[in-house]
PDB file of C-alpha atoms and ligand atoms in Angstrom:
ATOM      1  CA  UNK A 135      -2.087  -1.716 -22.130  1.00  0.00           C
ATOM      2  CA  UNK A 136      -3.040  -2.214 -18.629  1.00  0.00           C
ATOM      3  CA  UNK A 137      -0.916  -1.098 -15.908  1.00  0.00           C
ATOM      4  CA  UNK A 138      -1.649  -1.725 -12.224  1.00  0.00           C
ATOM      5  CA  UNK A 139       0.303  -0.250  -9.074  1.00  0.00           C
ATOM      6  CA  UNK A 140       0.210  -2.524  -5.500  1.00  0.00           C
ATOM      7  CA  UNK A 141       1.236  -1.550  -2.551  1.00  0.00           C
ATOM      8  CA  UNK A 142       2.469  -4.971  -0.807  1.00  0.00           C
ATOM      9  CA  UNK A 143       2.334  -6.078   2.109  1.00  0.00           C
ATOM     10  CA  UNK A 144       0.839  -2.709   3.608  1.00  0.00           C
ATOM     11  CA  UNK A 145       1.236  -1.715   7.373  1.00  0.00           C
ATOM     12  CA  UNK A 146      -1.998  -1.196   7.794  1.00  0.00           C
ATOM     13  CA  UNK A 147      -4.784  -2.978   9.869  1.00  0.00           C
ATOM     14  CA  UNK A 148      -6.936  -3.096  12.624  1.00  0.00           C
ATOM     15  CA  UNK A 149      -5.409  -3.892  16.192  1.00  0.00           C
ATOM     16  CA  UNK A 150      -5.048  -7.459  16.168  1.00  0.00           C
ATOM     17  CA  UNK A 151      -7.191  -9.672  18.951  1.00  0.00           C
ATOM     18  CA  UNK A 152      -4.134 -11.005  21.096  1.00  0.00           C
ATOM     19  CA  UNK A 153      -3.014  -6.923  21.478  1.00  0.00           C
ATOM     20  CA  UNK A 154      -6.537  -5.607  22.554  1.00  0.00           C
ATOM     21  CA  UNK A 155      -6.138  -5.874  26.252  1.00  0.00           C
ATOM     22  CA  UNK A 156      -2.374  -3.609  26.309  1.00  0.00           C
ATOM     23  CA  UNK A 157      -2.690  -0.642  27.830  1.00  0.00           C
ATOM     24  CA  UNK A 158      -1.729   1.586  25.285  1.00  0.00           C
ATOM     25  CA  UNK A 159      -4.900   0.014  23.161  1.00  0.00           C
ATOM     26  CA  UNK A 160      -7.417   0.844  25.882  1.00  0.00           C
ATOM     27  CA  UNK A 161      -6.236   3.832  26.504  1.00  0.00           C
ATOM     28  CA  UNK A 162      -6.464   4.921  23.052  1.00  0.00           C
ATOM     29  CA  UNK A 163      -9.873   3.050  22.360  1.00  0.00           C
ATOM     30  CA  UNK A 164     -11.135   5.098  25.794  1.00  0.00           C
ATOM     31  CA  UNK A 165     -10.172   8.053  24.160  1.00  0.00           C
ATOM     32  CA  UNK A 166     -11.400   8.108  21.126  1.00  0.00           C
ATOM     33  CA  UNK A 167     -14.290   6.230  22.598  1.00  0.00           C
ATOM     34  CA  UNK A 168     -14.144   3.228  20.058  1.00  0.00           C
ATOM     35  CA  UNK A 169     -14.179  -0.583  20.458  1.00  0.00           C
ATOM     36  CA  UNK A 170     -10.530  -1.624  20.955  1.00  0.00           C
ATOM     37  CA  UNK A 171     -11.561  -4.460  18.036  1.00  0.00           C
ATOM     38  CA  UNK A 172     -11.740  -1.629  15.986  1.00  0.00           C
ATOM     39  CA  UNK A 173      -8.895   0.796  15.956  1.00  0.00           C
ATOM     40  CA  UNK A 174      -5.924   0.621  13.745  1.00  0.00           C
ATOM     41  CA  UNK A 175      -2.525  -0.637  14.742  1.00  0.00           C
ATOM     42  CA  UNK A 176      -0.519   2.381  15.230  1.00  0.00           C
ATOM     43  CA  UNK A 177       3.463   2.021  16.422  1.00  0.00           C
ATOM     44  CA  UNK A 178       3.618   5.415  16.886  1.00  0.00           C
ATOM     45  CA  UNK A 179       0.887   4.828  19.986  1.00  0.00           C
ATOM     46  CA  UNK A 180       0.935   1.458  20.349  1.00  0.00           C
ATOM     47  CA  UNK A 181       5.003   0.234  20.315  1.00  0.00           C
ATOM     48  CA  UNK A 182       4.932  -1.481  23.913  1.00  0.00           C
ATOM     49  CA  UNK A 183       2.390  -3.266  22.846  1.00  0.00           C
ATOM     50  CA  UNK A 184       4.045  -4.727  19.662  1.00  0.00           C
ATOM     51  CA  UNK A 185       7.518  -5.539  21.173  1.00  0.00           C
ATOM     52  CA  UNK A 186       6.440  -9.327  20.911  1.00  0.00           C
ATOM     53  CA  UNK A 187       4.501  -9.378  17.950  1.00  0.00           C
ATOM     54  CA  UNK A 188       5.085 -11.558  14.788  1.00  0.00           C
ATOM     55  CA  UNK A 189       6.640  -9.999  11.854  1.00  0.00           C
ATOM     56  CA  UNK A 190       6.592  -6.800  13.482  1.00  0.00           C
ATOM     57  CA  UNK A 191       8.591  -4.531  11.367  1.00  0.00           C
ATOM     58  CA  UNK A 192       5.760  -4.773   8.639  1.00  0.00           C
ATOM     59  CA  UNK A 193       3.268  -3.664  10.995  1.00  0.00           C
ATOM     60  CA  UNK A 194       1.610  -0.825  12.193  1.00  0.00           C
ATOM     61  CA  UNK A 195       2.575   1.774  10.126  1.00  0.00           C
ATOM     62  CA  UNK A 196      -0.765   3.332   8.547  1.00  0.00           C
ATOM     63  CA  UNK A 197       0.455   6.875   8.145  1.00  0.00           C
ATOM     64  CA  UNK A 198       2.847   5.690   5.577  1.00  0.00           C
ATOM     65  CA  UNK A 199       0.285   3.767   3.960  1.00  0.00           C
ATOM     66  CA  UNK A 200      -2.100   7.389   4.025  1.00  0.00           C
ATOM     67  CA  UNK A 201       1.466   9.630   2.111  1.00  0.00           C
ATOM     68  CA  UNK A 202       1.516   6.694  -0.146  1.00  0.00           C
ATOM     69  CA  UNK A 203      -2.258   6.577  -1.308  1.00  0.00           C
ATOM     70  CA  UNK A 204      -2.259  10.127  -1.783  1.00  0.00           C
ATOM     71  CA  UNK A 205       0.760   9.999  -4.216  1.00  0.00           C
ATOM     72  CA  UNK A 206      -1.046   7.569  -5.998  1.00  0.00           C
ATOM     73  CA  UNK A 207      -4.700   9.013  -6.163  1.00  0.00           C
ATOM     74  CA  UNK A 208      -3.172  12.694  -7.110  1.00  0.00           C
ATOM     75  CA  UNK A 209      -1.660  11.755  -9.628  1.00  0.00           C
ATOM     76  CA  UNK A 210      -2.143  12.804 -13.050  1.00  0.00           C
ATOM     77  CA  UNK A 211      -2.141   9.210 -14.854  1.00  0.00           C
ATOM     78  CA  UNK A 212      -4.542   7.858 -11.674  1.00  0.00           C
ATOM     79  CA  UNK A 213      -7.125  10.658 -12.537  1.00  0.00           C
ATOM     80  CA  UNK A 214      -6.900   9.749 -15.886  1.00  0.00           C
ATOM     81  CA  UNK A 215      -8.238   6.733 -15.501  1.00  0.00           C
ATOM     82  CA  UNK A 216      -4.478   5.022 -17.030  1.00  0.00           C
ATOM     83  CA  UNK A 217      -3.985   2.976 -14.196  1.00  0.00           C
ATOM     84  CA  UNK A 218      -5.516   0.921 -11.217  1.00  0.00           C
ATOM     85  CA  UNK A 219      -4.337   0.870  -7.353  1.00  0.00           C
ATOM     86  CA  UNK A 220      -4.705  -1.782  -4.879  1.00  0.00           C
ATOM     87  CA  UNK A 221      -3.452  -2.169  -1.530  1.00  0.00           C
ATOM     88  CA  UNK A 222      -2.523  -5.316  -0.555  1.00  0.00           C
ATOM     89  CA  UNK A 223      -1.875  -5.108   3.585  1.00  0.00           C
ATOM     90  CA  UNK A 224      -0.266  -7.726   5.822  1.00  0.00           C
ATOM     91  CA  UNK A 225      -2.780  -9.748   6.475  1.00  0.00           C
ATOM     92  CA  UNK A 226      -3.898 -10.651   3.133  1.00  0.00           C
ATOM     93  CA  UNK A 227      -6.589  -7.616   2.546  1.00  0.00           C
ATOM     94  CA  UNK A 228      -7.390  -5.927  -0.231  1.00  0.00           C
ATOM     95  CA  UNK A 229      -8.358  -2.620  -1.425  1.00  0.00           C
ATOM     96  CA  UNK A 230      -9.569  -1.962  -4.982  1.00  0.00           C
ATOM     97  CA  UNK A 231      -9.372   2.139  -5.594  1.00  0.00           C
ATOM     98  CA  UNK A 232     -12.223   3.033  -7.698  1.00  0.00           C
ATOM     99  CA  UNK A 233     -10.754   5.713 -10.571  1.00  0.00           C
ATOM    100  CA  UNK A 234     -10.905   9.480  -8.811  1.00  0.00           C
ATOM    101  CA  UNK A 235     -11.299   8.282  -5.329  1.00  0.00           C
ATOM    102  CA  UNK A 236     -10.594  10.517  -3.583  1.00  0.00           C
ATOM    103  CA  UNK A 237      -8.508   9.964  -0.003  1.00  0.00           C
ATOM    104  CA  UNK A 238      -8.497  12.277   2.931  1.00  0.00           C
ATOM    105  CA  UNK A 239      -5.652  14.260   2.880  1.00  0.00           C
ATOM    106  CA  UNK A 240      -5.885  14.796   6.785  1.00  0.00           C
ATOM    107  CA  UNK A 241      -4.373  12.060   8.287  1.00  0.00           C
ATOM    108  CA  UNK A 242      -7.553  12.197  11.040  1.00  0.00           C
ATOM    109  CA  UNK A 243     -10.294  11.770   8.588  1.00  0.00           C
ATOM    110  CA  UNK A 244      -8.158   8.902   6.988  1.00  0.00           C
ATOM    111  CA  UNK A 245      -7.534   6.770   9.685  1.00  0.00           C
ATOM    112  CA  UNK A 246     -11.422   6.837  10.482  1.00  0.00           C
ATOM    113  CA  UNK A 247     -12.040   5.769   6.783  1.00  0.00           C
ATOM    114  CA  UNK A 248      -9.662   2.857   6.863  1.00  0.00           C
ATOM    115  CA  UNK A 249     -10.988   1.858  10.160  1.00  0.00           C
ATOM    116  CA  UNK A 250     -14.611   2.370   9.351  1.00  0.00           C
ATOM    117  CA  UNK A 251     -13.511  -0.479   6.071  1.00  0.00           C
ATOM    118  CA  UNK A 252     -11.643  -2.957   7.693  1.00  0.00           C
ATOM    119  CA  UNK A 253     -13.981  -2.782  10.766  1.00  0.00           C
ATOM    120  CA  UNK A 254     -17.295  -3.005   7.713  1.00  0.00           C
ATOM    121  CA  UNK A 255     -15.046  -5.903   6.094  1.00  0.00           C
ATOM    122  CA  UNK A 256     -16.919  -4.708   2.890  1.00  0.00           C
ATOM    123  CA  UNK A 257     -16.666  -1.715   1.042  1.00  0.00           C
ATOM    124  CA  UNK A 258     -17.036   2.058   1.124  1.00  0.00           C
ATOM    125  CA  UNK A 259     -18.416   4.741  -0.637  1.00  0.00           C
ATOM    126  CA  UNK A 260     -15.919   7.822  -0.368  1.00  0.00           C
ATOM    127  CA  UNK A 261     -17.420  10.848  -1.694  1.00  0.00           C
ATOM    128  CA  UNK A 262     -18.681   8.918  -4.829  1.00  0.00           C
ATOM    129  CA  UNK A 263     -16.231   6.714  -5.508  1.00  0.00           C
ATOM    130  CA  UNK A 264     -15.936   3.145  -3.987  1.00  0.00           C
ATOM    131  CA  UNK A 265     -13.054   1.178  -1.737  1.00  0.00           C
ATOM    132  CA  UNK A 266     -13.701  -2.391  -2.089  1.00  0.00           C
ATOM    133  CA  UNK A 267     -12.011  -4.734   0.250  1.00  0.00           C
ATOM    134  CA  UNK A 268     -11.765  -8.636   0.190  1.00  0.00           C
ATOM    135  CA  UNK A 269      -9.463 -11.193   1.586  1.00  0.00           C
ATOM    136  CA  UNK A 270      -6.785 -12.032  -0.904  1.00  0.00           C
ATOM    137  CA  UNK A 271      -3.503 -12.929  -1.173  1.00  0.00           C
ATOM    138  CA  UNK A 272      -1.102 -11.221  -3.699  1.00  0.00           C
ATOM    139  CA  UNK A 273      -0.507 -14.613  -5.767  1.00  0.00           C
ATOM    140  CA  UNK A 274      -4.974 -14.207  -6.045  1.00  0.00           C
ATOM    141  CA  UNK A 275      -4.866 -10.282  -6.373  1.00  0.00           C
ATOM    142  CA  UNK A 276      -2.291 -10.691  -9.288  1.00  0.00           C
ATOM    143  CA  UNK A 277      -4.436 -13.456 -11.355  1.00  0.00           C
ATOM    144  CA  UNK A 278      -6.930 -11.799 -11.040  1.00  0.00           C
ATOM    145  CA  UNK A 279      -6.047  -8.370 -12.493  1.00  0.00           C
ATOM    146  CA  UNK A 280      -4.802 -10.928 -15.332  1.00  0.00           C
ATOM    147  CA  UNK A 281      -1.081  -9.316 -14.886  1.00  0.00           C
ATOM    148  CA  UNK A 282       1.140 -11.225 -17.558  1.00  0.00           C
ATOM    149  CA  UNK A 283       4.659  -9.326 -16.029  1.00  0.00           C
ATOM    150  CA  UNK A 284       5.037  -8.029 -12.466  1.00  0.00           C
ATOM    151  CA  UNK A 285       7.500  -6.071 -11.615  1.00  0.00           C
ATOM    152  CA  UNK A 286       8.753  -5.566  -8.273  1.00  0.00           C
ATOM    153  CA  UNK A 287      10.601  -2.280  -6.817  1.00  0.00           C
ATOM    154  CA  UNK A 288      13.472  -2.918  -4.531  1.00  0.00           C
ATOM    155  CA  UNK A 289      16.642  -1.079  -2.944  1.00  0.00           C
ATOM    156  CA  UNK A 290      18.312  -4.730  -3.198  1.00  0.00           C
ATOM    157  CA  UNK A 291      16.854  -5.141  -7.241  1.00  0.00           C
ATOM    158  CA  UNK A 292      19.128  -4.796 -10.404  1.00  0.00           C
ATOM    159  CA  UNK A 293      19.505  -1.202 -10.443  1.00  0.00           C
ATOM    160  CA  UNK A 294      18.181   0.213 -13.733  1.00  0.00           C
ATOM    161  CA  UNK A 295      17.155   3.856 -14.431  1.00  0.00           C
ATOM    162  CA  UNK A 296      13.146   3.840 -14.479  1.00  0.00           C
ATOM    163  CA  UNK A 297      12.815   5.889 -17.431  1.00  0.00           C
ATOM    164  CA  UNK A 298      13.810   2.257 -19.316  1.00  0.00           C
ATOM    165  CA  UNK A 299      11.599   0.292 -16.795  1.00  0.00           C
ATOM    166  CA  UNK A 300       8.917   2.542 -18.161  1.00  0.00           C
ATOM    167  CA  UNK A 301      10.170   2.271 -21.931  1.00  0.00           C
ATOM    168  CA  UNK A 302      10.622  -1.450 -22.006  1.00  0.00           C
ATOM    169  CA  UNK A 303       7.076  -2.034 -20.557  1.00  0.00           C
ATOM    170  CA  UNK A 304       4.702   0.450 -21.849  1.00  0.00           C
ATOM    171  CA  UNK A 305       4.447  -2.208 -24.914  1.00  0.00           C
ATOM    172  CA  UNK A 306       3.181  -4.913 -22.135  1.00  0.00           C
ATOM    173  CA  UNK A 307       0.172  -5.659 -22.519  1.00  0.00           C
ATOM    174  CA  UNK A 308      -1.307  -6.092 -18.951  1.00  0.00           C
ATOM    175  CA  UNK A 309       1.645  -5.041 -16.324  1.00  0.00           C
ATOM    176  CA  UNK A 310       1.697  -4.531 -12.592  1.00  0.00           C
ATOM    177  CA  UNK A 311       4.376  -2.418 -10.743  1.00  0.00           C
ATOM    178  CA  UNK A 312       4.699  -3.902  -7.142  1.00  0.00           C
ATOM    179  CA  UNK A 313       5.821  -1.416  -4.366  1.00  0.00           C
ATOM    180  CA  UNK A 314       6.430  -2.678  -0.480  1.00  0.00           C
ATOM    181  CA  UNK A 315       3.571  -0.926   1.717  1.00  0.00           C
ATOM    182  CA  UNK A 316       6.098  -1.027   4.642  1.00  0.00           C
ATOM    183  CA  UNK A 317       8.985   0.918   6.670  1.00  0.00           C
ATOM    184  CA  UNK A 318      11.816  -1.967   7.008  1.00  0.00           C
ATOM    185  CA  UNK A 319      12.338  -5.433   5.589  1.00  0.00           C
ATOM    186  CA  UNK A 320      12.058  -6.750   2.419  1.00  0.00           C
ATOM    187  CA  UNK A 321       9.655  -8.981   0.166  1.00  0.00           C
ATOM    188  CA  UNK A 322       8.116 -12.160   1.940  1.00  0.00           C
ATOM    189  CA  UNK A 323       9.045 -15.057   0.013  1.00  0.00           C
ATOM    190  CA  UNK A 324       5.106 -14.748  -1.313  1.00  0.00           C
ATOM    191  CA  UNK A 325       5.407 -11.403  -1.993  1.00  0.00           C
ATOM    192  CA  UNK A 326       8.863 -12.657  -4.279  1.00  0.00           C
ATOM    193  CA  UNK A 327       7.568 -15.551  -5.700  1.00  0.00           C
ATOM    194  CA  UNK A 328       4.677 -13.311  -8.003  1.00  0.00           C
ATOM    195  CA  UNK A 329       7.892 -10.988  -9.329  1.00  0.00           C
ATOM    196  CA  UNK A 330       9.176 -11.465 -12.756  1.00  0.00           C
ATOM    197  CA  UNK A 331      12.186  -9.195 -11.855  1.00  0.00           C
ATOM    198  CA  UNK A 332      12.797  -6.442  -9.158  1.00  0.00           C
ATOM    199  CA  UNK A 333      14.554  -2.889 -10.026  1.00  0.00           C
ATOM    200  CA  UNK A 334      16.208  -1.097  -8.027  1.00  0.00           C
ATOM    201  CA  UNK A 335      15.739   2.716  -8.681  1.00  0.00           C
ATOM    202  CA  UNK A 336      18.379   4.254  -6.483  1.00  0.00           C
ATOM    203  CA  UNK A 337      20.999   3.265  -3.345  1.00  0.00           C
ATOM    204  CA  UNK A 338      18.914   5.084  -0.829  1.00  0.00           C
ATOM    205  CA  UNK A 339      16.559   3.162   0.982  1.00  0.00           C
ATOM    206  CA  UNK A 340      13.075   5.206  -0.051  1.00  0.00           C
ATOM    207  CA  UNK A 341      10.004   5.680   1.657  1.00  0.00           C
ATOM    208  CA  UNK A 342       7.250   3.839  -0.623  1.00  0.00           C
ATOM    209  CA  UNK A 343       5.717   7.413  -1.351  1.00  0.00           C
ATOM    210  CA  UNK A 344       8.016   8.375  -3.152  1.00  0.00           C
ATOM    211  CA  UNK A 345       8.702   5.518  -5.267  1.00  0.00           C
ATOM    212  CA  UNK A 346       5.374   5.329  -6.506  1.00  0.00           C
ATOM    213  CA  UNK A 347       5.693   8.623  -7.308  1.00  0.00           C
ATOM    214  CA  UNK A 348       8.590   8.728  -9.439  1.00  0.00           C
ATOM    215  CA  UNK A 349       7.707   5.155 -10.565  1.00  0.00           C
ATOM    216  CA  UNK A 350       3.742   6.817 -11.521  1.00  0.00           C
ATOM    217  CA  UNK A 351       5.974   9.788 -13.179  1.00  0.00           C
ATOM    218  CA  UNK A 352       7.613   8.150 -15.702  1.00  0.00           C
ATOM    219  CA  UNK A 353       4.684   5.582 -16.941  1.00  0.00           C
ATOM    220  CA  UNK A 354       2.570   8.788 -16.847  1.00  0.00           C
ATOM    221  CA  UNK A 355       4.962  10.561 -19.575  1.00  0.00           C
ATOM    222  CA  UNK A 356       4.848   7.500 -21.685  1.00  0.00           C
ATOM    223  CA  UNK A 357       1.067   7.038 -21.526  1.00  0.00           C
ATOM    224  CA  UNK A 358      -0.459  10.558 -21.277  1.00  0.00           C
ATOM    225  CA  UNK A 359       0.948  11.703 -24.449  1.00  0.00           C
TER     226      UNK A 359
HETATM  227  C1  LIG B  36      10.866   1.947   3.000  1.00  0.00           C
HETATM  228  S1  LIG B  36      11.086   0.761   1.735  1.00  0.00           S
HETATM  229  C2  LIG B  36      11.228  -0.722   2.607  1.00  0.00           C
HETATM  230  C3  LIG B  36      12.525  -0.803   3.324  1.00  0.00           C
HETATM  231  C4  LIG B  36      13.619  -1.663   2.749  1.00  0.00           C
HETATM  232  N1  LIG B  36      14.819  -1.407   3.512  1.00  0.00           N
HETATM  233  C5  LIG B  36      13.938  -1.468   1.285  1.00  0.00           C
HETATM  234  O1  LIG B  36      14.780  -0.613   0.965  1.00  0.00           O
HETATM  235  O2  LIG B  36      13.421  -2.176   0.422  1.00  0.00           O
HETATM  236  C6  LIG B  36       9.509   0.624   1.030  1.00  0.00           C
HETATM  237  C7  LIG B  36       9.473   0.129  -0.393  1.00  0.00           C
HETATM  238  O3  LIG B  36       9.985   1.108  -1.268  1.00  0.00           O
HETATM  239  C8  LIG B  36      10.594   0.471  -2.371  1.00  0.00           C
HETATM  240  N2  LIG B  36      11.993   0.925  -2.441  1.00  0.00           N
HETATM  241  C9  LIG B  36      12.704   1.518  -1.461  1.00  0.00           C
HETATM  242  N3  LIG B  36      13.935   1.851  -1.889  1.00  0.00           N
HETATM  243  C10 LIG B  36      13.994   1.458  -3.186  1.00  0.00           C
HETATM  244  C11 LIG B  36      14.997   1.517  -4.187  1.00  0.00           C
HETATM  245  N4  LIG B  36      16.190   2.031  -3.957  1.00  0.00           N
HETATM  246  N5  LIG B  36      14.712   1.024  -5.428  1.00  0.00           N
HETATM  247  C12 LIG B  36      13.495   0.482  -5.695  1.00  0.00           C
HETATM  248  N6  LIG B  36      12.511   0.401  -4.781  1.00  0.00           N
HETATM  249  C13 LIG B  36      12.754   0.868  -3.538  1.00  0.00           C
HETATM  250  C14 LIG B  36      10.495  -1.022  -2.172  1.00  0.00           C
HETATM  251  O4  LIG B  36       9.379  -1.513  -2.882  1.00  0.00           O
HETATM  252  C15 LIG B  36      10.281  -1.116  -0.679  1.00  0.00           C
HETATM  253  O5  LIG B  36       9.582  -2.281  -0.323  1.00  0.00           O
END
């Protein structure tokens, strides 16, 4: 059994070109004296500036991506070595987690990694454990981890208690559990067309944090023991 976790369609990337003259990007580049070409998209700091940009409610939203990775790298069946994370962002980037990475838990230190990798367009070495990053779209990411079901996590999904999403699958023999990366909206039609079903786990609307960690939670419980 393999199982993979993705975060789709992440908020999280570097200011795009047509934003780098606003204000609110120079100021904060000034600041923090970095290039404005390499600072990440922030809402929080830099909303004025995305009032006009396309597909804007996916964007700009790294601190959720930051609650999310740590739910996923602390986990039990993560340090275990049971399952692999990627982050697939927006723009069609993605990270490969190397097993016991581990990710700043201060929200500073991460937003200088993430910025320091998309910047590098490479990978990173984070204490000795490597990010890898490459330009992929899910469709790519999800041949190539060789996923034969995907299963996607959504508020409007069948509704179906997880413990039997994790019962029915653990059997699988390569499965990957698809979570949105983002604070509104729903699956791009991209994003849709790699899911061979999408659950729905609950009627609230839940941050992606902690859906991967209940979803993480109950694969762990089959798997670990
Ligand atoms: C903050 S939500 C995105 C907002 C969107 N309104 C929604 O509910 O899908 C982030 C991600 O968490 C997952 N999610 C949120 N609520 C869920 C639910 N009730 N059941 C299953 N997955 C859910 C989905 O993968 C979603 O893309």
């Amino acid at each position: 059994l393999t199982v993979s976790i993705i975060i789709a369609e992440a908020s999280l990337e570097l200011v795009p070109n047509e934003l780098q003259n606003h204000p609110s990007v120079r100021h904060e580049a000034l600041r923090r004296n970095k290039s404005v070409s390499k600072i990440l998209l922030d809402r929080s700091l830099h909303h004025s500036a995305m009032l006009r940009l396309e597909n804007s409610e996916k964007r700009g939203r790294p601190d959720l991506v930051h609650m999310t990775l740590l739910q996923i790298t602390c986990a039990p069946i993560f340090l275990n070595g049971k399952i692999n994370a990627y982050v697939h962002t927006v723009n069609n980037e993605v990270m490969e987690l190397e097993n016991a990475v581990r990710i700043p838990k201060s929200y500073f230190r991460f937003q200088g990694l993430m910025e320091k990798l998309l910047a590098g367009g490479r990978s990173i070495t984070e204490g000795k454990n490597l990010i890898s990053l490459s330009k992929m779209t899910l469709p790519r990411l999800v041949q190539s981890i060789g996923a034969r079901k995907v299963i996607g996590f959504s508020r409007l999904g069948q509704k179906k208690p997880l413990e039997l999403i994790a019962e029915e699958n653990i059997g699988a023999e390569n499965v990957a559990l698809v979570v949105g990366g983002f604070a509104k909206g729903t699956f791009s039609n991209e994003t849709s067309s790699v899911l061979d079903c999408k659950y729905s786990i609950s009627n609230y609307s839940l941050d992606s944090h902690v859906v991967c960690a209940r979803v993480l939670y109950e694969f762990e419980k089959k798997i670990l023991r």
